[in-house]
CSV table of C-alpha atoms and ligand atoms in Angstrom, one decimal:
chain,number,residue,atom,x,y,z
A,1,UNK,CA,116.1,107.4,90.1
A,2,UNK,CA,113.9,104.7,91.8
A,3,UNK,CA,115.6,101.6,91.0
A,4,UNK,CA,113.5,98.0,91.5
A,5,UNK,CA,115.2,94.9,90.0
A,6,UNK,CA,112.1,92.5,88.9
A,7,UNK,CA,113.3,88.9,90.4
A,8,UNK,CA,111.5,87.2,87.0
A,9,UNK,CA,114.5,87.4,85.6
A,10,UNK,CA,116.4,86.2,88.6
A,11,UNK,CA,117.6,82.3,89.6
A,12,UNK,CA,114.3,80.3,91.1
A,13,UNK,CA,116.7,77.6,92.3
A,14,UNK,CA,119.2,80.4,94.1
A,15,UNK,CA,116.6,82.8,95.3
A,16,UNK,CA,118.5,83.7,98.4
A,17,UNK,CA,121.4,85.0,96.2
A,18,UNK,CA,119.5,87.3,94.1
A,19,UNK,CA,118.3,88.7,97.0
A,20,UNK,CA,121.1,88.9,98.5
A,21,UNK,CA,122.7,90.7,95.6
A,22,UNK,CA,119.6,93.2,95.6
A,23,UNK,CA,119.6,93.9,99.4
A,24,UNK,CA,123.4,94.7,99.4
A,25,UNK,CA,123.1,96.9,95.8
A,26,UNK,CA,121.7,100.5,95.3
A,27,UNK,CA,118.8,99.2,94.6
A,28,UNK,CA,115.4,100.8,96.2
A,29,UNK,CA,112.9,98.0,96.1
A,30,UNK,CA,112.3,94.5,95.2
A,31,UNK,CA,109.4,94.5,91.7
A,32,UNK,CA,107.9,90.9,92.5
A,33,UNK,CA,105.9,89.9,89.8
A,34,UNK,CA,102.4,88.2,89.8
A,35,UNK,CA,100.8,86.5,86.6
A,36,UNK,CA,97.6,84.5,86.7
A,37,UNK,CA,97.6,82.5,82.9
A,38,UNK,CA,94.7,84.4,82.6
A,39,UNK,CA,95.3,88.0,82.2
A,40,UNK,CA,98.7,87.4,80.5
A,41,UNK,CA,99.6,84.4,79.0
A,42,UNK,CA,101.8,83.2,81.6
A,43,UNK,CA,101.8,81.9,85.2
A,44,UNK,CA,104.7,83.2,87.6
A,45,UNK,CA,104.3,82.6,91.2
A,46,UNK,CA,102.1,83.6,93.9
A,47,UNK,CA,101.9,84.4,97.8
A,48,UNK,CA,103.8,81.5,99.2
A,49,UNK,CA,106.8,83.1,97.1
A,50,UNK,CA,106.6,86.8,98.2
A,51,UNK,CA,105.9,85.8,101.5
A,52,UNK,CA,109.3,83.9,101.2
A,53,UNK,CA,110.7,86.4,99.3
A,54,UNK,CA,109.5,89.0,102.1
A,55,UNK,CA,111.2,87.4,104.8
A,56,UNK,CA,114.4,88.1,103.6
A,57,UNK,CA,114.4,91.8,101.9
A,58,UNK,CA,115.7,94.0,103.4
A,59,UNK,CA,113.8,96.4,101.1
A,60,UNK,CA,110.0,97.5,100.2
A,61,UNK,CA,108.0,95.2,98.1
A,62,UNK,CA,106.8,96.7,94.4
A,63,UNK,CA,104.1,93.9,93.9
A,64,UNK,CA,103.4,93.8,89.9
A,65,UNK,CA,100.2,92.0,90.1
A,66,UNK,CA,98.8,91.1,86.3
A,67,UNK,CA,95.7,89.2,87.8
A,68,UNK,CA,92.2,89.6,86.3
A,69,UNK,CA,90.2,91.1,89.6
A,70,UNK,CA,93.4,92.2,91.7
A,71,UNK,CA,90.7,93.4,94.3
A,72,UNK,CA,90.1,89.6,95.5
A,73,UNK,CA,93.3,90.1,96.8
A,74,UNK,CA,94.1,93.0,98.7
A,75,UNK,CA,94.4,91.7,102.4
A,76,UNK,CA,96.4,88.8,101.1
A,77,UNK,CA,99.2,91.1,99.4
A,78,UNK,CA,98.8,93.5,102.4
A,79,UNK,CA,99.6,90.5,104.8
A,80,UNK,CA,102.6,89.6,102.6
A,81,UNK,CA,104.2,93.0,103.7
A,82,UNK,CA,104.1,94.7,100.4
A,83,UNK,CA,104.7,98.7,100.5
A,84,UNK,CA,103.1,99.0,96.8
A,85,UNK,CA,100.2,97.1,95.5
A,86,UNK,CA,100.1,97.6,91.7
A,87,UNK,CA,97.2,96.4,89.7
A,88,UNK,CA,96.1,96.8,86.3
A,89,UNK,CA,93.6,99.7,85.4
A,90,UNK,CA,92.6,97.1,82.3
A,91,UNK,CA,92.1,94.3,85.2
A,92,UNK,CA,89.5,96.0,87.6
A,93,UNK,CA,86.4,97.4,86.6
A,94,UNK,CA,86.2,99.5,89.0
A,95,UNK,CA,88.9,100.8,89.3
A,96,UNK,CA,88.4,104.3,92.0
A,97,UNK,CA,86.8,101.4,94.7
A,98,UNK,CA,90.0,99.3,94.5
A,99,UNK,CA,92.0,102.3,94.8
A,100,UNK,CA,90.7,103.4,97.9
A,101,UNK,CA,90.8,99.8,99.2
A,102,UNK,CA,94.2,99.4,98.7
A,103,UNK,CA,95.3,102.3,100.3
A,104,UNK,CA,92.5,101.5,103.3
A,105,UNK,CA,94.3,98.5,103.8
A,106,UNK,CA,97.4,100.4,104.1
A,107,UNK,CA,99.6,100.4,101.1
A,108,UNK,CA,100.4,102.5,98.4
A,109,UNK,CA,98.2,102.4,95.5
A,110,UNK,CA,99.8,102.1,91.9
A,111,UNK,CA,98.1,101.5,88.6
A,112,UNK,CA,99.5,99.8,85.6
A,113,UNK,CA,99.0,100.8,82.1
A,114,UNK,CA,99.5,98.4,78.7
A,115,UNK,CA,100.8,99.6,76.1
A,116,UNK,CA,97.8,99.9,74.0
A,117,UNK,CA,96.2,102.0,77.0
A,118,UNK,CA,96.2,105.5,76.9
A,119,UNK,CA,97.4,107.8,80.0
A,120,UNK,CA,94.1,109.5,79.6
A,121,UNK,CA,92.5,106.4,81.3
A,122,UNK,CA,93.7,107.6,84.6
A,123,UNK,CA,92.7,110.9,84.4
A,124,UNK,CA,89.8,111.0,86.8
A,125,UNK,CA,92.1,109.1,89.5
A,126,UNK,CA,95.6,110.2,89.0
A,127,UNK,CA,95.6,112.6,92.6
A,128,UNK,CA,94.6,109.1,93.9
A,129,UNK,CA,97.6,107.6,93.5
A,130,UNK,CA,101.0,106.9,94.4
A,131,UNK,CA,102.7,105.5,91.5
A,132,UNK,CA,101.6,105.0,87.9
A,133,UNK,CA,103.7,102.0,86.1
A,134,UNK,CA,103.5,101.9,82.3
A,135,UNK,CA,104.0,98.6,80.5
A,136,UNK,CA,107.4,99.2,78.1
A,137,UNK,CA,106.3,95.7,76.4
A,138,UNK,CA,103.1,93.6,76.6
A,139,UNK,CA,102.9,91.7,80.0
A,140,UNK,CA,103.6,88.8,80.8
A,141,UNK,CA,107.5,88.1,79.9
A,142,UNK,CA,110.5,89.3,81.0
A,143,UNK,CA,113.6,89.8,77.9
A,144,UNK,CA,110.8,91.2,75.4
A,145,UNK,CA,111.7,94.3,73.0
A,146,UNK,CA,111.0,98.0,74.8
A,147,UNK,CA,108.4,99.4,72.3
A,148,UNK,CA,109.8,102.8,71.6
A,149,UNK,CA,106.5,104.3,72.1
A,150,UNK,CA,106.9,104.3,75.7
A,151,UNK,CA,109.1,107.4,76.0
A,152,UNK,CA,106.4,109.4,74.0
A,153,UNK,CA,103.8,108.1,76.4
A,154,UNK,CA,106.0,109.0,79.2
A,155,UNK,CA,105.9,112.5,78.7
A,156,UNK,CA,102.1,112.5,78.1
A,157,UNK,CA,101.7,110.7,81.5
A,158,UNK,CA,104.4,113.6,82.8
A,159,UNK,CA,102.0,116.3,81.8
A,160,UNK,CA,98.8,114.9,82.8
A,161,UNK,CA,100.5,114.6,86.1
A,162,UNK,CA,101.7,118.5,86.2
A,163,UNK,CA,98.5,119.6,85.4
A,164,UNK,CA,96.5,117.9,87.7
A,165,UNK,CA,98.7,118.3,90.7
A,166,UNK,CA,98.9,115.1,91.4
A,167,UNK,CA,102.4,113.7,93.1
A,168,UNK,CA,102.3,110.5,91.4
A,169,UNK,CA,105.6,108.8,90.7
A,170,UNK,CA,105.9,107.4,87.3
A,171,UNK,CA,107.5,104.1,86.9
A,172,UNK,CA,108.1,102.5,83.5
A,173,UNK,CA,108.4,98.4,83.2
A,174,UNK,CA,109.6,96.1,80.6
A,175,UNK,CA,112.9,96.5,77.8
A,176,UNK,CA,114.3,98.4,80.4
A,177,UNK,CA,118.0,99.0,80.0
A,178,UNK,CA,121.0,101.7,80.3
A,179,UNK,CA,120.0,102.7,77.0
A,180,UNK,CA,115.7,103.2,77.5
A,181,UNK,CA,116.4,103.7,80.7
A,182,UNK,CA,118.4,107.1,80.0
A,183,UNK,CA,115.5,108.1,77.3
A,184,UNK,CA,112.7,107.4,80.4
A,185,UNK,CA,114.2,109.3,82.4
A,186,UNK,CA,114.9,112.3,80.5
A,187,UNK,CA,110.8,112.2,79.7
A,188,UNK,CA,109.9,111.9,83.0
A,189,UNK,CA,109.9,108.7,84.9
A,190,UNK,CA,111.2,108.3,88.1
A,191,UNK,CA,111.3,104.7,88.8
A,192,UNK,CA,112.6,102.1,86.7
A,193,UNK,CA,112.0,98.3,86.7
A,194,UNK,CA,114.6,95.6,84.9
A,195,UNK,CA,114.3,92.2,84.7
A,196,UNK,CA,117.2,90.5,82.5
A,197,UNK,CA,119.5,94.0,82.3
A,198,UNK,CA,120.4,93.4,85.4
A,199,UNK,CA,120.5,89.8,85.9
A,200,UNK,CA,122.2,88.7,82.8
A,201,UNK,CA,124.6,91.5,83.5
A,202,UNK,CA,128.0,90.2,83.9
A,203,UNK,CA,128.5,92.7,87.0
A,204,UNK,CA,124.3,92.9,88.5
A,205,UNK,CA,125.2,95.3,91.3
A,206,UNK,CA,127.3,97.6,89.0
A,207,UNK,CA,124.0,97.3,86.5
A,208,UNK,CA,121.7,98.6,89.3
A,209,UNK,CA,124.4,101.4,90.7
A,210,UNK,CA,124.4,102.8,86.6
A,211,UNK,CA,120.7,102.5,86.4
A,212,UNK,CA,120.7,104.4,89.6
A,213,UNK,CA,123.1,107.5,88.2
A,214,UNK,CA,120.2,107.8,85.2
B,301,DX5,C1,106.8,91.8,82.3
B,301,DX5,C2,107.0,92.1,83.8
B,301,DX5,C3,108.3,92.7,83.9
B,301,DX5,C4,109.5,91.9,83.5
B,301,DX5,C5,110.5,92.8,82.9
B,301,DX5,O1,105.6,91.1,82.2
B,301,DX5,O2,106.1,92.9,84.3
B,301,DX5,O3,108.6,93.2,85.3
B,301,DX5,O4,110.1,91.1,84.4
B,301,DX5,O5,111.5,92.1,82.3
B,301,DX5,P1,112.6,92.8,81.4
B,301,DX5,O6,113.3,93.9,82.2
B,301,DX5,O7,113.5,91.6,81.1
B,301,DX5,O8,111.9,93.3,80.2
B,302,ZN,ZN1,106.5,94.0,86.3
C-alpha cells in the first residue's frame, strides 16, 4: 500500500517537524493539498508553500490541486518539483488536453473524482493515466466523515480499470483511517491519503507504518 500523509492536517507553525516526521516514516509521498475558495469552499495554500515544502522532502510530491481550471497551472506545479499533478475531472473542461499537457510537461497525470461523480466519467481516458484519486468526503476539509459509498465505488473503479487494461493506480482521499483504510484496500485501491489519522495520532509514524501493512 501507497501511503501519502496530506500535511492539511499537519502543524502550519512547525512545518519542518511534520516533515520531518514524514521523511523519516514509511511513508511513500508527501499529498500537498491545493484549494482556491472557489472550487471548494475553502482556501489552503499555494506555490510559495510547496515550493518550501519541496525543498525539504525527501519524497515525491502528490499535488491535490481542487482549483477551478487546474490547466492555468501546469508549468507552475511542474516547476515546484511535483511527481503527481492531480486535478479534478469536474474542474477542467477539457479534460483529455490537460491530460496530455500534464504529462508533456513531465509529470504524472492523476484525476480526481467527487463523490457525486461516477467512475464512468473517466472511461474514455482511464489508459491515460497514472493514478485515479476518489474523493472519500466532499473536498475541501480535512477530519470530515468517510462516506461509506466510497468502497462500493472503489470496486467499480477497480473493474473499469481491468477491463480496459489500463495500469492506473487507484488512490482513495478523505475519512481515511485504519478502519476504511482496511475496507479500500480489500476493494482495490492502492494508495491511501490521511490527513488527521495520522496527525492526531498519538504515535504519527506508527499510524503511517499500520496504514502501510493494509
Ligand atoms: C480534503 C483533502 C484531503 C484531506 C483529508 O479536501 O483533499 O486530502 O486533507 O483529510 P482527512 O484524512 O482528515 O479526511
Ligand atoms: Zn487531498
Amino acid at each position: 500500500m501507497i501511503i501519502a500523509p496530506s500535511l492539511l492536517s499537519a502543524d502550519f507553525g512547525n512545518l519542518n517537524k511534520d516533515i520531518e516526521m514524514v521523511n523519516r516514516s514509511e511513508a511513500d509521498w508527501f499529498h500537498l493539498d491545493v484549494m482556491d475558495g472557489v472550487f471548494v469552499p475553502n482556501i489552503s495554500f499555494g506555490f510559495p508553500i510547496i515550493e518550501a515544502i519541496s525543498r525539504k522532502a525527501t519524497k515525491p510530491l502528490d499535488v491535490h490541486l481542487m482549483i477551478v481550471q487546474p490547466e492555468r497551472y501546469i508549468s507552475q506545479v511542474r516547476d515546484t518539483g511535483a511527481f503527481i499533478m492531480n486535478i479534478h475531472q469536474e474542474a477542467t473542461t477539457h479534460l483529455h488536453r490537460t491530460v496530455q499537457a500534464i504529462k508533456s510537461a513531465g509529470m504524472k497525470a492523476a484525476v480526481t473524482l467527487n463523490p457525486a461523480t461516477p467512475v464512468v466519467m473517466l472511461e474514455d481516458v482511464i489508459t491515460d493515466l497514472y493514478m485515479v484519486l476518489l474523493m472519500g468526503v466532499n473536498p475541501g476539509f480535512g477530519g470530515q466523515k468517510f462516506i461509506d459509498q466510497t468502497v462500493a465505488k472503489t470496486r467499480a473503479l477497480h473493474e473499469l480499470i481491468q477491463r480496459s487494461g489500463s495500469k492506473a493506480i487507484i488512490e482513495v482521499d478523505g475519512g481515511v483511517n485504519i478502519n476504511t483504510g482496511a475496507l479500500l484496500a480489500q476493494a482495490g485501491a492502492s494508495a491511501l491519503v490521511a490527513g488527521s489519522a495520522i496527525f492526531k495520532a498519538d504515535n504519527p509514524s506508527q499510524y503511517i507504518s499500520d496504514l502501510k501493512r493494509l
